[in-house]
C-alpha positions as YAML, in Angstrom:
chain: A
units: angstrom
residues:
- id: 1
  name: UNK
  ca: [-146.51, -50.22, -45.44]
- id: 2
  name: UNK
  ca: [-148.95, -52.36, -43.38]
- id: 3
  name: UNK
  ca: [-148.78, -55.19, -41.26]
- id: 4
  name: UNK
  ca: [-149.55, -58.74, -40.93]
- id: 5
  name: UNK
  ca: [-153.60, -58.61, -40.32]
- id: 6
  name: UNK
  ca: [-154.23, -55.28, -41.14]
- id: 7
  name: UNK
  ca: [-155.87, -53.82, -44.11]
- id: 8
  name: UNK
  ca: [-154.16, -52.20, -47.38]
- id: 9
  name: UNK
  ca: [-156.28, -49.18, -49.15]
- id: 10
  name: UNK
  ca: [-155.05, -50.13, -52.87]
- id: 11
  name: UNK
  ca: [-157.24, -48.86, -55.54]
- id: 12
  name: UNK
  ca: [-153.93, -49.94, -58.24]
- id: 13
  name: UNK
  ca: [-153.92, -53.40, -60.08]
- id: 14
  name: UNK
  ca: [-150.17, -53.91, -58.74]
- id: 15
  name: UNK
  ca: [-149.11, -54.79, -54.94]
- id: 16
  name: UNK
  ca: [-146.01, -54.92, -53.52]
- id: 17
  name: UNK
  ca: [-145.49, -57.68, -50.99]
- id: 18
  name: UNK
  ca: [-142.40, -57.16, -48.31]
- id: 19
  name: UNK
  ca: [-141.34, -60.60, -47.40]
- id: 20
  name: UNK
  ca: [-138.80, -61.64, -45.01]
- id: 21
  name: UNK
  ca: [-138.27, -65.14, -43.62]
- id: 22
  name: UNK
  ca: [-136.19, -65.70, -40.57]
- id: 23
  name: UNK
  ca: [-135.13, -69.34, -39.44]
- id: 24
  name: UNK
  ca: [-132.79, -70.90, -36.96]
- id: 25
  name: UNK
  ca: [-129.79, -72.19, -38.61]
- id: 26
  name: UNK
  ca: [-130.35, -76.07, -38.27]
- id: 27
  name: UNK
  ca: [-133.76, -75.65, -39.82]
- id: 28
  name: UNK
  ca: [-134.00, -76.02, -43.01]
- id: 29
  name: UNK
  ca: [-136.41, -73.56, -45.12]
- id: 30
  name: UNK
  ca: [-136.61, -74.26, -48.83]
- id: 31
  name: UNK
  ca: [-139.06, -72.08, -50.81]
- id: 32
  name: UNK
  ca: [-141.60, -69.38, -49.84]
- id: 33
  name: UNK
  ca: [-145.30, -69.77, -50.88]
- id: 34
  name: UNK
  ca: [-147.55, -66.79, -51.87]
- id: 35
  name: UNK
  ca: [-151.52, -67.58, -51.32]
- id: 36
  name: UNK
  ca: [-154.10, -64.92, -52.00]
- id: 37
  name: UNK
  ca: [-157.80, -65.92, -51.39]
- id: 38
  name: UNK
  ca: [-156.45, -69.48, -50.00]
- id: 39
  name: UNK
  ca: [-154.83, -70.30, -53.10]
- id: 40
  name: UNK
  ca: [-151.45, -70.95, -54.09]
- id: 41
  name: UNK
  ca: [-150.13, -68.10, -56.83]
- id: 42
  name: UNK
  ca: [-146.37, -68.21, -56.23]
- id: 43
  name: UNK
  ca: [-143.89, -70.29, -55.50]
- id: 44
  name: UNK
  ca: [-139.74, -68.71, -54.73]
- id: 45
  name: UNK
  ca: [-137.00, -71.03, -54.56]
- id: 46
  name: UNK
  ca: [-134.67, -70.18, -51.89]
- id: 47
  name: UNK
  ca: [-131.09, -70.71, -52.50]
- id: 48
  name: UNK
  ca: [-129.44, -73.96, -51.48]
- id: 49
  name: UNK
  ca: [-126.27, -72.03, -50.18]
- id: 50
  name: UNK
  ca: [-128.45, -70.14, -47.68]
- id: 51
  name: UNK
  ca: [-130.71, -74.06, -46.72]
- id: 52
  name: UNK
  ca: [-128.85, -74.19, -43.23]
- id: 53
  name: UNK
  ca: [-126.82, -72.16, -41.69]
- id: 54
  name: UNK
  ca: [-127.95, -68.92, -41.96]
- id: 55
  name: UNK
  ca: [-130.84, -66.95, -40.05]
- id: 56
  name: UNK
  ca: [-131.75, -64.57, -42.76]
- id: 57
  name: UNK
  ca: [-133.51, -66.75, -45.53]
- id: 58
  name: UNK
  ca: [-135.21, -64.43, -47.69]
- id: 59
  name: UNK
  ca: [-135.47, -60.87, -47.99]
- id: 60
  name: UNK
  ca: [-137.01, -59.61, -50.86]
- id: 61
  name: UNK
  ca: [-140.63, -57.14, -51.93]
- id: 62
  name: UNK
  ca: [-142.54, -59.26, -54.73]
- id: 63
  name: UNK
  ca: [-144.20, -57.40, -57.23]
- id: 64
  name: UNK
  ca: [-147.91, -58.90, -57.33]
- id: 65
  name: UNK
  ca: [-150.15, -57.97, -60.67]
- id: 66
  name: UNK
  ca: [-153.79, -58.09, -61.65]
- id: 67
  name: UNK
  ca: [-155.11, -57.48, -58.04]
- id: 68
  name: UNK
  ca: [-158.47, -56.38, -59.45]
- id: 69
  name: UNK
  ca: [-160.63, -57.72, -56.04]
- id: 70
  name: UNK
  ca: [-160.48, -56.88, -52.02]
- id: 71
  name: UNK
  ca: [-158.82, -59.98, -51.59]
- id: 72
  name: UNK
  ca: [-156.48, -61.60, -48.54]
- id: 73
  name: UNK
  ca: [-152.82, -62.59, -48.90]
- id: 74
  name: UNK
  ca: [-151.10, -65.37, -46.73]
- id: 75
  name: UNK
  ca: [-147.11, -66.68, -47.33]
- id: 76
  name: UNK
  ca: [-145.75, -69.59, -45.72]
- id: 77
  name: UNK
  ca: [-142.32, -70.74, -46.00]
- id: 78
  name: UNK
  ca: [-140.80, -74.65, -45.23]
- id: 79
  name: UNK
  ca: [-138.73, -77.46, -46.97]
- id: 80
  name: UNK
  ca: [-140.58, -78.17, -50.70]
- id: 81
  name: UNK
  ca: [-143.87, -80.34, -50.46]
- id: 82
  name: UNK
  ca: [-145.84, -82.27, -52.53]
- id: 83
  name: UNK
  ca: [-149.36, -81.19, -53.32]
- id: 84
  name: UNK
  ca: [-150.43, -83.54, -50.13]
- id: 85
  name: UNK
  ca: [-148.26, -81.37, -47.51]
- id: 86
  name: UNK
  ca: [-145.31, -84.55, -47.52]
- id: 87
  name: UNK
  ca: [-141.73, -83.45, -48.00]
- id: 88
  name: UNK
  ca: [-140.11, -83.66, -51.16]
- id: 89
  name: UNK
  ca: [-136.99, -84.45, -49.71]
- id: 90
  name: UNK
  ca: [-137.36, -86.44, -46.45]
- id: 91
  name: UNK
  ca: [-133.35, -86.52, -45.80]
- id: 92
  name: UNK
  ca: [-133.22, -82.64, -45.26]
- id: 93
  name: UNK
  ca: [-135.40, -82.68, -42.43]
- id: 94
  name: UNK
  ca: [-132.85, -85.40, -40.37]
- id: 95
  name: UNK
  ca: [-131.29, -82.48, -38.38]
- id: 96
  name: UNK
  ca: [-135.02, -81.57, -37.20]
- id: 97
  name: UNK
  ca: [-136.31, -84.69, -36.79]
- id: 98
  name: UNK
  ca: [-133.05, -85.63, -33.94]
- id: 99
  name: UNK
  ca: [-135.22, -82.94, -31.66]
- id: 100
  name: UNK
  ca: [-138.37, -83.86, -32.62]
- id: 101
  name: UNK
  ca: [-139.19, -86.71, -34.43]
- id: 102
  name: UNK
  ca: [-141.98, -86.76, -37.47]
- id: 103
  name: UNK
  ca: [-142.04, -82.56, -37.17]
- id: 104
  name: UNK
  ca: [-142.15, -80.90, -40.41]
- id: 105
  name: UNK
  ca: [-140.89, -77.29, -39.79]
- id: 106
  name: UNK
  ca: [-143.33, -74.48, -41.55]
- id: 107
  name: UNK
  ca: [-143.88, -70.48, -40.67]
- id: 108
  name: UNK
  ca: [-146.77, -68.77, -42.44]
- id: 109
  name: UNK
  ca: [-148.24, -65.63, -41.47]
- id: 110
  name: UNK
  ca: [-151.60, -64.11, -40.15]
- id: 111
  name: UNK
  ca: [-153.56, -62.28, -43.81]
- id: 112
  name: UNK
  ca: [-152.66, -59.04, -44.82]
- id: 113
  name: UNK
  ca: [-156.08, -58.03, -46.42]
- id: 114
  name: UNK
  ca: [-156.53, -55.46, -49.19]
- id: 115
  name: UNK
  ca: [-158.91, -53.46, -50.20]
- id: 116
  name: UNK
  ca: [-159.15, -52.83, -53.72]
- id: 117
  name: UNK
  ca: [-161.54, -50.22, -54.43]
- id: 118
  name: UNK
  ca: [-161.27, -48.10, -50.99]
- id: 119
  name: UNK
  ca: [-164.78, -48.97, -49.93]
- id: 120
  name: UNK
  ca: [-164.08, -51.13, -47.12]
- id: 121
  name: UNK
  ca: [-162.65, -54.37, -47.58]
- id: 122
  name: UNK
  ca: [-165.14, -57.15, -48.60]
- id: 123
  name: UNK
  ca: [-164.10, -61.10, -47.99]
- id: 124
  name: UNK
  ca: [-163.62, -63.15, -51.26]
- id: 125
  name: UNK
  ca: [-166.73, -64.76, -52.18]
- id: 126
  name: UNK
  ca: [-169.45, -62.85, -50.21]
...
């Protein structure tokens, strides 16, 4: 198990990534979002019964496959968006928007990088 910016020694084409998101109750927290490199590769729904109200959002490892470059891996996790960063459903966000108007709430996390082949981990592209 590593951390959030620390390096993984992986020389398999599989990765397990440990995700947990934690949210006050009033906001609201939709889907998770799996980048790697920067780029979108997975999107989870979360379940509507567990929106608002709860603290615990999501708890679950996701299996990752065909990991076959030192590569970096970021998650974020919000209300759905469209592919410009606007809301999908600007309604759900009225509890937020009493404390703060025009805030769209969204946690992501620092990389965890990994390094494919053991020989030190090289940035995507370089």
């Amino acid at each position: 198990f590593q951390g959030l910016g620390e390096t993984v020694v992986n020389t398999n084409t599989k990765l397990g990534l440990k995700i947990s998101v934690e949210a006050a109750p009033w906001i609201p927290v939709e889907e998770v979002r799996i980048f790697r490199n920067g780029t979108l590769i997975q999107t989870l729904p979360i379940l509507s019964s567990k929106i608002l109200g709860h603290v615990n959002r999501f708890n679950k490892t996701i299996n990752l496959e065909g990991i076959d470059a030192d590569s970096y891996f970021t998650v974020e996790a919000g209300v759905k968006i469209t592919a410009t960063g606007a809301p999908v459903n600007p309604a759900l966000l009225a509890t937020v928007q009493t404390i703060e108007d025009g805030v769209v709430p969204l946690g992501y996390t620092n990389p965890i990088f990994v390094d494919r082949d053991g020989g030190g981990y090289v940035p995507p592209g370089l």
